Protein backbone atom coordinates (compact mmCIF):
# COMPACT_ATOMS: atom_id res chain seq x y z
CA UNK A 1 0.00 0.00 0.00
CA UNK A 2 1.34 3.46 -0.83
CA UNK A 3 2.25 5.86 1.99
CA UNK A 4 -0.66 8.27 1.47
CA UNK A 5 -3.16 5.44 1.18
CA UNK A 6 -1.74 3.73 4.26
CA UNK A 7 -1.96 6.97 6.23
CA UNK A 8 -5.51 7.51 4.97
CA UNK A 9 -6.59 4.06 6.14
CA UNK A 10 -4.72 4.37 9.43
CA UNK A 11 -6.01 7.84 10.36
CA UNK A 12 -9.54 6.83 9.33
CA UNK A 13 -9.41 3.75 11.54
CA UNK A 14 -7.84 5.48 14.55
CA UNK A 15 -10.04 8.54 14.04
CA UNK A 16 -13.13 6.35 14.33
CA UNK A 17 -11.74 4.63 17.42
CA UNK A 18 -10.76 7.92 19.09
CA UNK A 19 -14.18 9.41 18.42
CA UNK A 20 -15.92 6.36 19.85
CA UNK A 21 -13.65 6.35 22.91
CA UNK A 22 -14.21 10.04 23.68
CA UNK A 23 -17.95 9.63 23.20
CA UNK A 24 -18.21 6.61 25.49
CA UNK A 25 -15.28 5.99 27.83
CA UNK A 26 -12.93 8.98 27.91
CA UNK A 27 -14.77 12.23 28.71
CA UNK A 28 -12.46 14.33 26.51
CA UNK A 29 -13.25 16.72 23.68
CA UNK A 30 -12.42 14.77 20.52
CA UNK A 31 -11.55 17.98 18.67
CA UNK A 32 -8.72 18.60 21.16
CA UNK A 33 -7.49 15.05 20.60
CA UNK A 34 -7.46 15.70 16.84
CA UNK A 35 -5.67 19.06 17.21
CA UNK A 36 -2.96 17.48 19.35
CA UNK A 37 -2.73 14.56 16.91
CA UNK A 38 -2.25 16.98 14.01
CA UNK A 39 0.36 18.96 15.96
CA UNK A 40 2.31 15.76 16.53
CA UNK A 41 2.48 15.13 12.79
CA UNK A 42 3.51 18.73 12.16
CA UNK A 43 6.30 18.62 14.76
CA UNK A 44 7.68 15.29 13.59
CA UNK A 45 6.83 11.67 13.24
CA UNK A 46 6.97 8.85 15.72
CA UNK A 47 7.32 8.93 19.46
CA UNK A 48 9.80 11.84 19.40
CA UNK A 49 7.48 14.09 17.38
CA UNK A 50 4.50 13.17 19.53
CA UNK A 51 6.45 13.78 22.74
CA UNK A 52 7.84 17.15 21.59
CA UNK A 53 4.41 18.22 20.39
CA UNK A 54 2.67 17.11 23.58
CA UNK A 55 5.29 18.91 25.68
CA UNK A 56 4.79 22.11 23.67
CA UNK A 57 0.99 21.75 23.92
CA UNK A 58 1.25 21.22 27.68
CA UNK A 59 3.40 24.33 28.07
CA UNK A 60 0.74 26.26 26.14
CA UNK A 61 -1.89 24.87 28.50
CA UNK A 62 0.16 26.04 31.49
CA UNK A 63 0.65 29.53 30.02
CA UNK A 64 -3.07 29.80 29.20
CA UNK A 65 -4.04 28.70 32.69
CA UNK A 66 -1.67 31.18 34.33
CA UNK A 67 -2.84 33.94 32.00
CA UNK A 68 -6.52 33.27 32.68
CA UNK A 69 -5.97 33.05 36.43
CA UNK A 70 -4.05 36.36 36.42
CA UNK A 71 -6.69 38.06 34.29
CA UNK A 72 -9.39 36.82 36.68
CA UNK A 73 -7.41 37.94 39.73
CA UNK A 74 -6.93 41.39 38.16
CA UNK A 75 -10.68 41.80 37.78
CA UNK A 76 -11.05 40.86 34.12
CA UNK A 77 -12.35 43.20 31.48
CA UNK A 78 -11.30 43.51 27.88
CA UNK A 79 -8.27 45.71 28.52
CA UNK A 80 -6.90 43.38 31.22
CA UNK A 81 -7.68 40.37 29.02
CA UNK A 82 -5.89 41.94 26.05
CA UNK A 83 -2.81 42.77 28.11
CA UNK A 84 -2.82 39.31 29.69
CA UNK A 85 -3.10 37.50 26.37
CA UNK A 86 -0.42 39.74 24.90
CA UNK A 87 1.96 38.89 27.74
CA UNK A 88 1.05 35.21 27.53
CA UNK A 89 1.66 35.23 23.78
CA UNK A 90 5.05 36.85 24.23
CA UNK A 91 5.93 34.28 26.89
CA UNK A 92 5.00 31.39 24.59
CA UNK A 93 7.31 32.64 21.85
CA UNK A 94 10.10 33.35 24.36
CA UNK A 95 9.77 29.80 25.68
CA UNK A 96 10.20 28.43 22.16
CA UNK A 97 13.88 29.44 22.40
CA UNK A 98 14.31 26.36 24.60
CA UNK A 99 15.24 23.57 22.16
CA UNK A 100 12.66 21.11 23.54
CA UNK A 101 9.97 23.76 23.04
CA UNK A 102 11.05 24.92 19.59
CA UNK A 103 7.63 24.08 18.12
CA UNK A 104 6.10 27.50 18.92
CA UNK A 105 2.88 26.82 16.96
CA UNK A 106 2.23 23.75 19.13
CA UNK A 107 2.62 25.93 22.24
CA UNK A 108 0.08 28.37 20.81
CA UNK A 109 -2.30 25.50 20.01
CA UNK A 110 -2.03 24.37 23.64
CA UNK A 111 -2.99 27.87 24.79
CA UNK A 112 -5.91 28.03 22.36
CA UNK A 113 -7.31 24.61 23.21
CA UNK A 114 -7.30 25.50 26.89
CA UNK A 115 -9.39 28.60 26.33
CA UNK A 116 -11.62 26.75 23.87
CA UNK A 117 -12.10 23.89 26.33
CA UNK A 118 -13.03 26.38 29.03
CA UNK A 119 -15.61 28.00 26.75
CA UNK A 120 -16.95 24.74 25.27
CA UNK A 121 -17.41 23.07 28.64
CA UNK A 122 -18.58 26.23 30.42
CA UNK A 123 -16.18 25.39 33.24
CA UNK A 124 -14.26 28.39 34.58
CA UNK A 125 -10.49 28.26 34.91
CA UNK A 126 -10.91 28.93 38.63
CA UNK A 127 -12.88 25.74 39.35
CA UNK A 128 -10.98 22.95 41.07
CA UNK A 129 -11.67 19.37 40.11
CA UNK A 130 -11.25 16.72 37.47
CA UNK A 131 -13.27 18.82 35.00
CA UNK A 132 -10.81 21.74 35.20
CA UNK A 133 -10.27 22.94 31.60
CA UNK A 134 -6.48 22.63 31.85
CA UNK A 135 -6.70 19.04 33.11
CA UNK A 136 -9.20 18.10 30.42
CA UNK A 137 -7.08 19.75 27.73
CA UNK A 138 -3.90 18.09 29.04
CA UNK A 139 -5.49 14.63 29.05
CA UNK A 140 -6.77 15.20 25.52
CA UNK A 141 -3.33 16.36 24.35
CA UNK A 142 -1.64 13.25 25.70
CA UNK A 143 -4.39 11.12 24.14
CA UNK A 144 -3.89 12.88 20.80
CA UNK A 145 -0.14 12.21 20.95
CA UNK A 146 -0.84 8.52 21.55
CA UNK A 147 -3.17 8.40 18.55
CA UNK A 148 -0.52 10.12 16.44
CA UNK A 149 1.96 7.40 17.30
CA UNK A 150 -0.59 4.63 16.74
CA UNK A 151 -1.70 5.99 13.38
CA UNK A 152 1.88 6.56 12.25
CA UNK A 153 2.94 3.07 13.21
CA UNK A 154 -0.13 1.52 11.61
CA UNK A 155 0.57 3.42 8.37
CA UNK A 156 4.21 2.29 8.47
CA UNK A 157 3.10 -1.30 8.98
CA UNK A 158 0.71 -1.11 6.01
CA UNK A 159 3.39 0.49 3.84
CA UNK A 160 6.07 -1.98 4.92
CA UNK A 161 3.93 -4.95 3.92
CA UNK A 162 3.76 -3.58 0.39
CA UNK A 163 7.53 -3.24 0.25
CA UNK A 164 8.12 -6.71 1.68
CA UNK A 165 9.74 -5.38 4.84
CA UNK A 166 8.84 -5.40 8.46
CA UNK A 167 7.86 -2.11 10.17
CA UNK A 168 11.44 -1.37 11.22
CA UNK A 169 12.62 -1.57 7.62
CA UNK A 170 14.36 -4.94 7.55
CA UNK A 171 13.78 -7.27 4.61
CA UNK A 172 11.04 -9.80 5.20
CA UNK A 173 12.17 -13.42 5.36
Backbone as a ProteinNet text record, in pm:
[ID]
protein_1_A
[PRIMARY]
XXXXXXXXXXXXXXXXXXXXXXXXXXXXXXXXXXXXXXXXXXXXXXXXXXXXXXXXXXXXXXXXXXXXXXXXXXXXXXXXXXXXXXXXXXXXXXXXXXXXXXXXXXXXXXXXXXXXXXXXXXXXXXXXXXXXXXXXXXXXXXXXXXXXXXXXXXXXXXXXXXXXXXXXXXXXX
[TERTIARY]
86.3	0	90.5	57	133.8	123.4	220.3	225.5	99.9	53	-66.3	-189.8	-202.1	-316.3	-309.5	-190.8	-174	-209	-164.4	-196	-345.7	-406.2	-550.8	-627.1	-592.5	-658.9	-633.5	-509.6	-472.5	-542.2	-537.3	-600.8	-752.4	-810.5	-954.1	-991.9	-915.3	-940.6	-925	-809.2	-784.1	-871.8	-910.5	-1004.5	-1139.4	-1186.1	-1312.8	-1302.8	-1191.9	-1174	-1165.6	-1089.7	-1076	-1208.9	-1286.7	-1417.7	-1509.8	-1510.2	-1592.4	-1547.8	-1415.5	-1364.6	-1402.2	-1389.8	-1420.9	-1571.5	-1649.6	-1795	-1850.7	-1769.4	-1820.7	-1741.5	-1610.6	-1528.4	-1446.3	-1379.9	-1292.8	-1367.8	-1400.6	-1476.8	-1386.1	-1335.4	-1245.7	-1303.5	-1277.4	-1324.8	-1243.7	-1310.7	-1242	-1168.4	-1220.8	-1154.7	-1019.3	-1002.5	-871.7	-777.9	-828.5	-749.3	-698.3	-785.1	-746.4	-647	-662.9	-567.3	-428.9	-424.2	-296.4	-234.5	-316.1	-272.9	-210.7	-277.8	-225.5	-94.7	-88.2	35.6	151.6	125.1	231	286.7	201.2	248.4	322.2	282.2	351.3	489.6	502.5	629.6	728.9	680.9	768.1	698	751.5	683.4	732.3	658.4	697	682.3	742.5	732.1	797.3	910.7	979.9	892.7	834.6	748.1	627.2	566.9	450.1	487.2	602.6	645.1	677.3	750.3	783.6	658.5	566.3	441.3	358.6	345.2	267.4	329.7	461.7	528.9	498.8	508.8	478.5	332.4	241.3	98.8	76.6	141.3	125	178.9	287.2	339.5	238.9	178.2	73.8	-44.9	-80	-188.8	-151.9	-28.6	16.1	15.8	62.9	64.6	-78.4	-167.3	-307.2	-372.5	-345.7	-403.7	-354.6	-223.5	-167.4	-222.3	-231.8	-284.5	-428.1	-511.9	-652.1	-669.2	-589.2	-596.9	-554.3	-449.2	-404.6	-506.9	-565.8	-669	-787.6	-828.3	-939.1	-904.4	-783.9	-740.6	-733	-703.4	-693.2	-829.2	-934.4	-1068.2	-1126.8	-1052.7	-1104.9	-1123.3	-1213.3	-1235.4	-1152	-1195.8	-1130	-987.8	-962.1	-826.7	-732.4	-772.3	-689.7	-671.6	-776.7	-767.9	-668.8	-679.3	-588.6	-443.7	-418.4	-281.4	-233.2	-318.9	-281.6	-250.3	-333.9	-310.4	-185.1	-164.3	-42.1	83.1	82.5	196.3	212.3	99.4	105	158.3	118	165.8	316.4	361.6	505	581.9	527.9	592.9	603	496.8	500.2	612.2	627	731.4	868.9	881.7	1009.7	1047.7	950.6	977.3	1021.9	981.6	1019.8	1169.1	1241.5	1388	1453.2	1381.5	1430.6	1418.7	1528	1524.4	1409.4	1376.4	1266.4	1130.2	1123.7	997.5	1001.2	1086.1	1104.6	978.9	885.1	762.5	663.5	693.9	610.3	463.2	430.6	287.9	216.6	285.4	222.9	198.8	285.5	261.8	135.9	124.2	7.6	-120.2	-113.1	-229.8	-269.2	-172.4	-202.6	-275.1	-232	-299.1	-443.2	-458.5	-591.2	-687.7	-639.9	-731.4	-774	-690.2	-729.5	-845.2	-831.8	-939	-1064.2	-1046.6	-1162.3	-1230.5	-1152.6	-1210.4	-1288.6	-1234.2	-1303.4	-1437.9	-1437.5	-1560.7	-1657.9	-1608.1	-1695.3	-1760.1	-1686.6	-1741.2	-1813.7	-1799.7	-1857.7	-1807.7	-1681.4	-1617.7	-1511.6	-1523.1	-1425.8	-1287.5	-1186.6	-1048.8	-1021.8	-1108.5	-1091.3	-1150.9	-1225.7	-1288.1	-1186.1	-1184.9	-1098.4	-1174.8	-1103.8	-1167.3	-1119.3	-1166.2	-1125.3	-1173.5	-1275.8	-1326.7	-1260.8	-1152.4	-1080.6	-1036.9	-1059.3	-1026.7	-881.8	-788.2	-648.3	-623.6	-686.4	-670.2	-734.2	-851.3	-920.3	-837.5	-790	-708.1	-579.1	-514.3	-389.8	-412.5	-518.4	-548.7	-577.1	-647.4	-677.5	-551	-459.4	-332.9	-250.7	-239.9	-164.3	-232.3	-364.2	-438.7	-414.4	-415.9	-388.8	-249.3	-150.7	-14.2	-7.4	-80.6	-84.2	-145.6	-254.3	-316.5	-227	-146.8	-51.7	50.3	100.3	196.5	129.8	11	-59	-88.4	-136.6	-169.8	-44.4	63.4	188.4	246.1	241.7	294.2	206.9	76.6	-12.6	12.7	27.8	56.9	190.6	290.1	421	409.5	330.7	309.7	243	140.4	70.9	161.5	245.6	339.1	448.8	499	606.8	564	441.5	393.1	397.4	371.2	375.6	518.5	612.6	752.6	820.5	751.9	812.3	909.7	887	974.4	888.4	957.3	884.2	879.8	802.7	785.9	913.6	1019.3	1143.7	1237.2	1188.9	1262.1	1355.2	1351.1	1435.9	1362.7	1439.1	1378	1301.9	1185.8	1104.2	1169	1156.1	1217.2	1137.7
-117.2	0	122.9	223.6	346.5	423.1	513.5	585.7	668.8	743.4	827	741.4	632.3	543.6	478.4	434.7	372.6	472.1	596.6	696.6	728	729.2	750.8	642.4	517.8	405.7	412.1	435.2	436.8	548.9	670.7	783.6	765.4	710.6	683.4	583.7	477.1	374.8	432.7	494.6	548.1	668.3	743	854.1	803.7	694.6	634.5	583.4	517.5	463.4	575.8	681.8	792.1	863	876.9	940.9	855.1	725.2	635.6	639.6	634	634.9	762.8	878.1	1004.1	1024.5	953.2	963.5	864.5	764.8	660.9	642.7	636.3	598.6	715.4	786.7	897.8	1030.1	1097.5	1223.2	1339.4	1330.7	1432.6	1489.2	1616.7	1672.2	1614.2	1545	1477.5	1577.3	1698.6	1797.8	1836.9	1833	1860.1	1742.8	1622.5	1504.8	1518	1555.9	1569.9	1683.7	1795.5	1905.8	1863.3	1795	1747.5	1644.1	1558.9	1456.4	1524.3	1625.3	1698.4	1769.3	1829.3	1895.9	1797.4	1676.9	1576	1546.2	1537.9	1513	1634.2	1753.2	1873	1887	1848	1861.9	1755.4	1637.7	1529.5	1397.2	1295.5	1167.3	1085.5	980.9	885.1	935.8	861.6	892.8	1027.3	1056.1	1183.7	1302.7	1299	1408.5	1424.2	1311.8	1316.7	1371.8	1330.8	1378.5	1528.2	1572.1	1714.9	1799.4	1750.1	1822.1	1828.3	1714.4	1711.4	1803.1	1802.8	1890.6	2037.2	2073.8	2210.6	2244.7	2153.7	2175.4	2195.2	2113	2121.6	2253.3	2301.8	2432.5	2541.4	2531	2626.2	2622.2	2502.5	2487.3	2557.2	2540.3	2604.1	2756.8	2807.1	2952.6	3006.4	2936.5	2979.9	2981.2	2878.7	2870	2985	3007.2	3117.9	3251.9	3269.4	3394.4	3416.7	3313.3	3327	3351.3	3284.5	3305.2	3447.6	3497.7	3635.6	3738.5	3714.7	3806.1	3807.7	3691.2	3681.8	3753.3	3731.4	3794.4	3946.8	3994.6	4138.7	4203.2	4124.8	4179.8	4165.3	4110.2	4086	4213	4208.4	4320.4	4304.1	4369.5	4350.6	4405.4	4517.1	4571.2	4477.2	4430.8	4338.4	4207.8	4159.6	4037.1	4056.3	4167.1	4193.9	4199.6	4269	4277	4139.2	4064.5	3930.6	3837.1	3837.7	3750.3	3794.8	3924.9	3974.2	3926.6	3935.7	3889.3	3737.3	3666.3	3520.7	3480.8	3551.6	3523.4	3546.2	3656.4	3684.9	3576.2	3533.1	3427.9	3298.2	3262.9	3139.1	3142.1	3254.3	3263.8	3266.5	3334.6	3335.5	3193.7	3117.3	2980.2	2890.4	2924.9	2842.9	2852.1	2939.5	2943.6	2822	2759.1	2636.3	2525.5	2456.1	2356.9	2256.1	2206.7	2110.6	2172.6	2305.6	2376.4	2456.7	2416.2	2492.2	2499.3	2410.8	2408.4	2512.5	2639.8	2749.6	2735.6	2696.6	2682	2580.2	2474.2	2374.8	2432.5	2525	2592.6	2678.2	2750.9	2836.7	2753.5	2638.3	2549.5	2505.9	2474	2437.2	2548.4	2672.1	2787.5	2795.8	2787.9	2803.2	2692.1	2569.5	2461	2470.4	2531	2549.9	2647.2	2759.8	2860.2	2803.1	2733.7	2675.1	2568.4	2489.6	2388.7	2455.4	2564	2638.4	2690.8	2745.3	2800.3	2687.8	2582.2	2473.7	2396.9	2382	2306.6	2395.4	2525	2622.8	2599.9	2558.8	2539	2647.9	2730.8	2839.1	2786.7	2863	2825.5	2822.8	2885.7	2892.8	2773.5	2688.2	2573.7	2462.7	2408.8	2294.6	2166.5	2065.1	1936.7	1871.7	1750.5	1672.3	1733.7	1819.8	1882.4	2017.9	2049.1	2173.8	2177.1	2288.1	2294.4	2258.2	2297.3	2263.5	2114.1	2049.5	1904.5	1828.9	1873.6	1809.8	1827.2	1949	1975.3	1893.5	1885.5	1809.4	1660.8	1604.9	1463.5	1440.3	1532.8	1519.6	1532.8	1619.2	1636.4	1507.5	1449.9	1325.2	1214.3	1211.1	1112.2	1133.4	1258.4	1288.2	1244.6	1264.1	1220.9	1069.1	998.2	851.8	809.8	874.8	839.8	875.5	979	1012.3	900.8	849.5	739.6	614.7	582.9	463.5	471.5	586.6	599	598.2	658.5	656.4	516.8	444.5	307.1	214.5	233.7	151.6	179.5	306.3	341.9	281.6	287	228.5	78.1	13.8	-130.2	-162.7	-86.8	-110.5	-83	16.5	49.4	-55.2	-100	-198.5	-330	-368.1	-494.8	-489.6	-373.9	-357.9	-373.7	-320.6	-323.8	-455.8	-544.8	-671.3	-656.9	-556.6	-537.8	-538.9	-552.5	-540	-391.4	-352.1	-211.1	-136.7	-206	-137.1	-133.2	-174.2	-157.2	-270	-381.9	-494	-579	-642.2	-726.5	-841.3	-869.9	-979.9	-1112.2	-1210.5	-1342.1	-1419.3
0	0	0	-79.9	-83	48.3	71.8	199	225.9	126.2	147.4	171.6	97.8	117.9	255.8	294	426.1	536.7	523	623.5	623.8	507.2	496.8	572.8	547.7	614.4	765.3	802.3	943.1	1020.3	967.2	1035.6	1039.1	932.2	933.2	1041.3	1052.3	1154	1294.6	1321.4	1454.9	1485.7	1383	1404.1	1450.5	1390.3	1432.7	1575.9	1606.9	1741.8	1844.6	1813.7	1909.5	1932.1	1827.5	1842	1927.9	1903.3	1984.8	2131.1	2153.6	2291.2	2365.9	2299.8	2368	2384.4	2306.7	2320.3	2423	2460.2	2548.7	2678.1	2668.8	2783.3	2838.8	2750.2	2790.6	2774	2882.7	2870.6	2828.3	2705	2651.4	2522.8	2495.2	2367.6	2251.8	2162.2	2052.4	1963.3	1951.5	1866.6	1923.9	2056.3	2116.2	2086.5	2094.3	2060.3	1917.1	1823.9	1683.8	1663	1733	1720.7	1770.3	1882.6	1935.1	1841.6	1786.4	1691.3	1569.7	1516.9	1401.1	1435.2	1553.3	1596.2	1598.5	1645	1652.7	1513.9	1414.3	1278.5	1222.2	1262.2	1216	1279.3	1404.4	1475.8	1430.4	1402.7	1358.7	1377.8	1317.2	1324.2	1442.9	1469.9	1571.7	1713.4	1803.6	1945.9	1976	1914.9	1940.1	1901	1782.1	1738.3	1828.7	1865.4	1953	2089.9	2142.2	2274.1	2271.5	2169.1	2159	2141.1	2060.5	2038.6	2166.9	2233.9	2358.3	2462.6	2471.9	2567.6	2535.3	2408	2367.4	2395.7	2362.1	2391.7	2541.1	2622.8	2768.3	2823.4	2766.4	2807.3	2770.4	2652.7	2613.8	2708.8	2753.3	2850.1	2981.1	3024.6	3148.9	3135.6	3022.8	3001.6	2995.5	2927.7	2919.5	3056.6	3135	3268.8	3355.3	3354.3	3433.4	3386.4	3255.4	3200.1	3244.1	3229.7	3267.6	3417	3497.7	3642.8	3679.7	3615.5	3642.5	3595.9	3480	3429.1	3525.3	3572.2	3667.8	3797.5	3848.6	3973.2	3960	3839.2	3815.5	3789.1	3793.9	3777.6	3638.7	3546.9	3412.5	3332.3	3238.5	3148.4	3022.6	2917.4	2787.8	2784.2	2851.3	2852.4	2926.8	3043.6	3121.7	3043.9	2982.4	2902.2	2787.5	2717	2605.3	2649.3	2758.9	2811.1	2854.3	2923.4	2969	2853.6	2752.7	2637.4	2562.4	2553.8	2489.6	2562.2	2694.5	2773.6	2763.9	2768.4	2753.1	2616.4	2513.7	2377.7	2367.4	2424.5	2423.5	2498.8	2611.1	2689.2	2609.3	2537.4	2459	2355.7	2287.2	2185.4	2251.1	2363.8	2436.1	2479	2525.2	2568.2	2452.8	2330.9	2215.7	2184.8	2254.3	2240	2305.9	2396.4	2459.7	2355.5	2324.2	2216.1	2224.1	2342.1	2354.3	2325.8	2327.6	2304.2	2175.2	2082.9	1959.5	1872.6	1892.8	1812.3	1865.9	1840.5	1891.9	1852.3	1728.1	1696.3	1785.2	1825.4	1913.5	2052.9	2096.6	2224.2	2213	2102.9	2081	2072.1	2007.4	2001.1	2142	2225.9	2364.4	2438.4	2418.7	2478.8	2428.2	2297.3	2236.2	2277.7	2284.5	2320.8	2467.1	2548.6	2689	2698.9	2631.7	2633.4	2567.9	2455.7	2386.7	2471.8	2544.4	2633.4	2745	2797.3	2902.7	2850.9	2732.2	2674.8	2638	2573.5	2527.2	2642.2	2751.4	2864.2	2964.5	2949.2	3041.8	3184.4	3194.4	3324.2	3339	3441.3	3457.6	3496.5	3461.6	3491.3	3641	3717.6	3862.9	3937.5	3868.5	3935	3957.1	4076	4106.7	4076.1	4035.3	4011.2	3883.6	3863.2	3746.5	3615.8	3622.3	3499.8	3471.5	3544.2	3520.3	3373.5	3303.2	3160.5	3127.2	3212.3	3185.3	3197.7	3295.3	3311	3195.4	3155	3042.1	2915.1	2891.6	2772.8	2777	2892.3	2904.5	2875.9	2930.4	2904.9	2756.7	2694.1	2551.5	2466.6	2507.5	2435.3	2440.1	2556	2569.8	2487.9	2492.9	2413.8	2264.6	2219.8	2079.8	2037.6	2125.6	2095.2	2080.3	2165.7	2155.4	2021.9	1983.1	1855.1	1736.7	1749.6	1643.6	1625.5	1736.8	1729.8	1673.2	1723.2	1674.4	1525	1480.4	1338.3	1251.6	1300.1	1224.9	1213.4	1322.8	1321	1236.5	1243.4	1161.1	1013.1	976.3	836.8	793.5	880.3	847.2	827.1	910.5	897.6	764	727.8	601	481.1	491.5	383.6	374.8	489.1	491.7	429.5	449.4	392.2	240.2	183.9	38.6	-11.3	66	24.7	58	130.3	168.2	283.3	368.6	484.1	609.3	720.9	845.6	882.6	983.9	1017.3	1053.9	1089.8	1122.3	1001.7	885.9	762.1	723.5	790.9	754.9	652.3	564.3	461.5	525.4	469	520.1	479.3	564.2	535.6	434.5
[MASK]
+++++++++++++++++++++++++++++++++++++++++++++++++++++++++++++++++++++++++++++++++++++++++++++++++++++++++++++++++++++++++++++++++++++++++++++++++++++++++++++++++++++++++++++

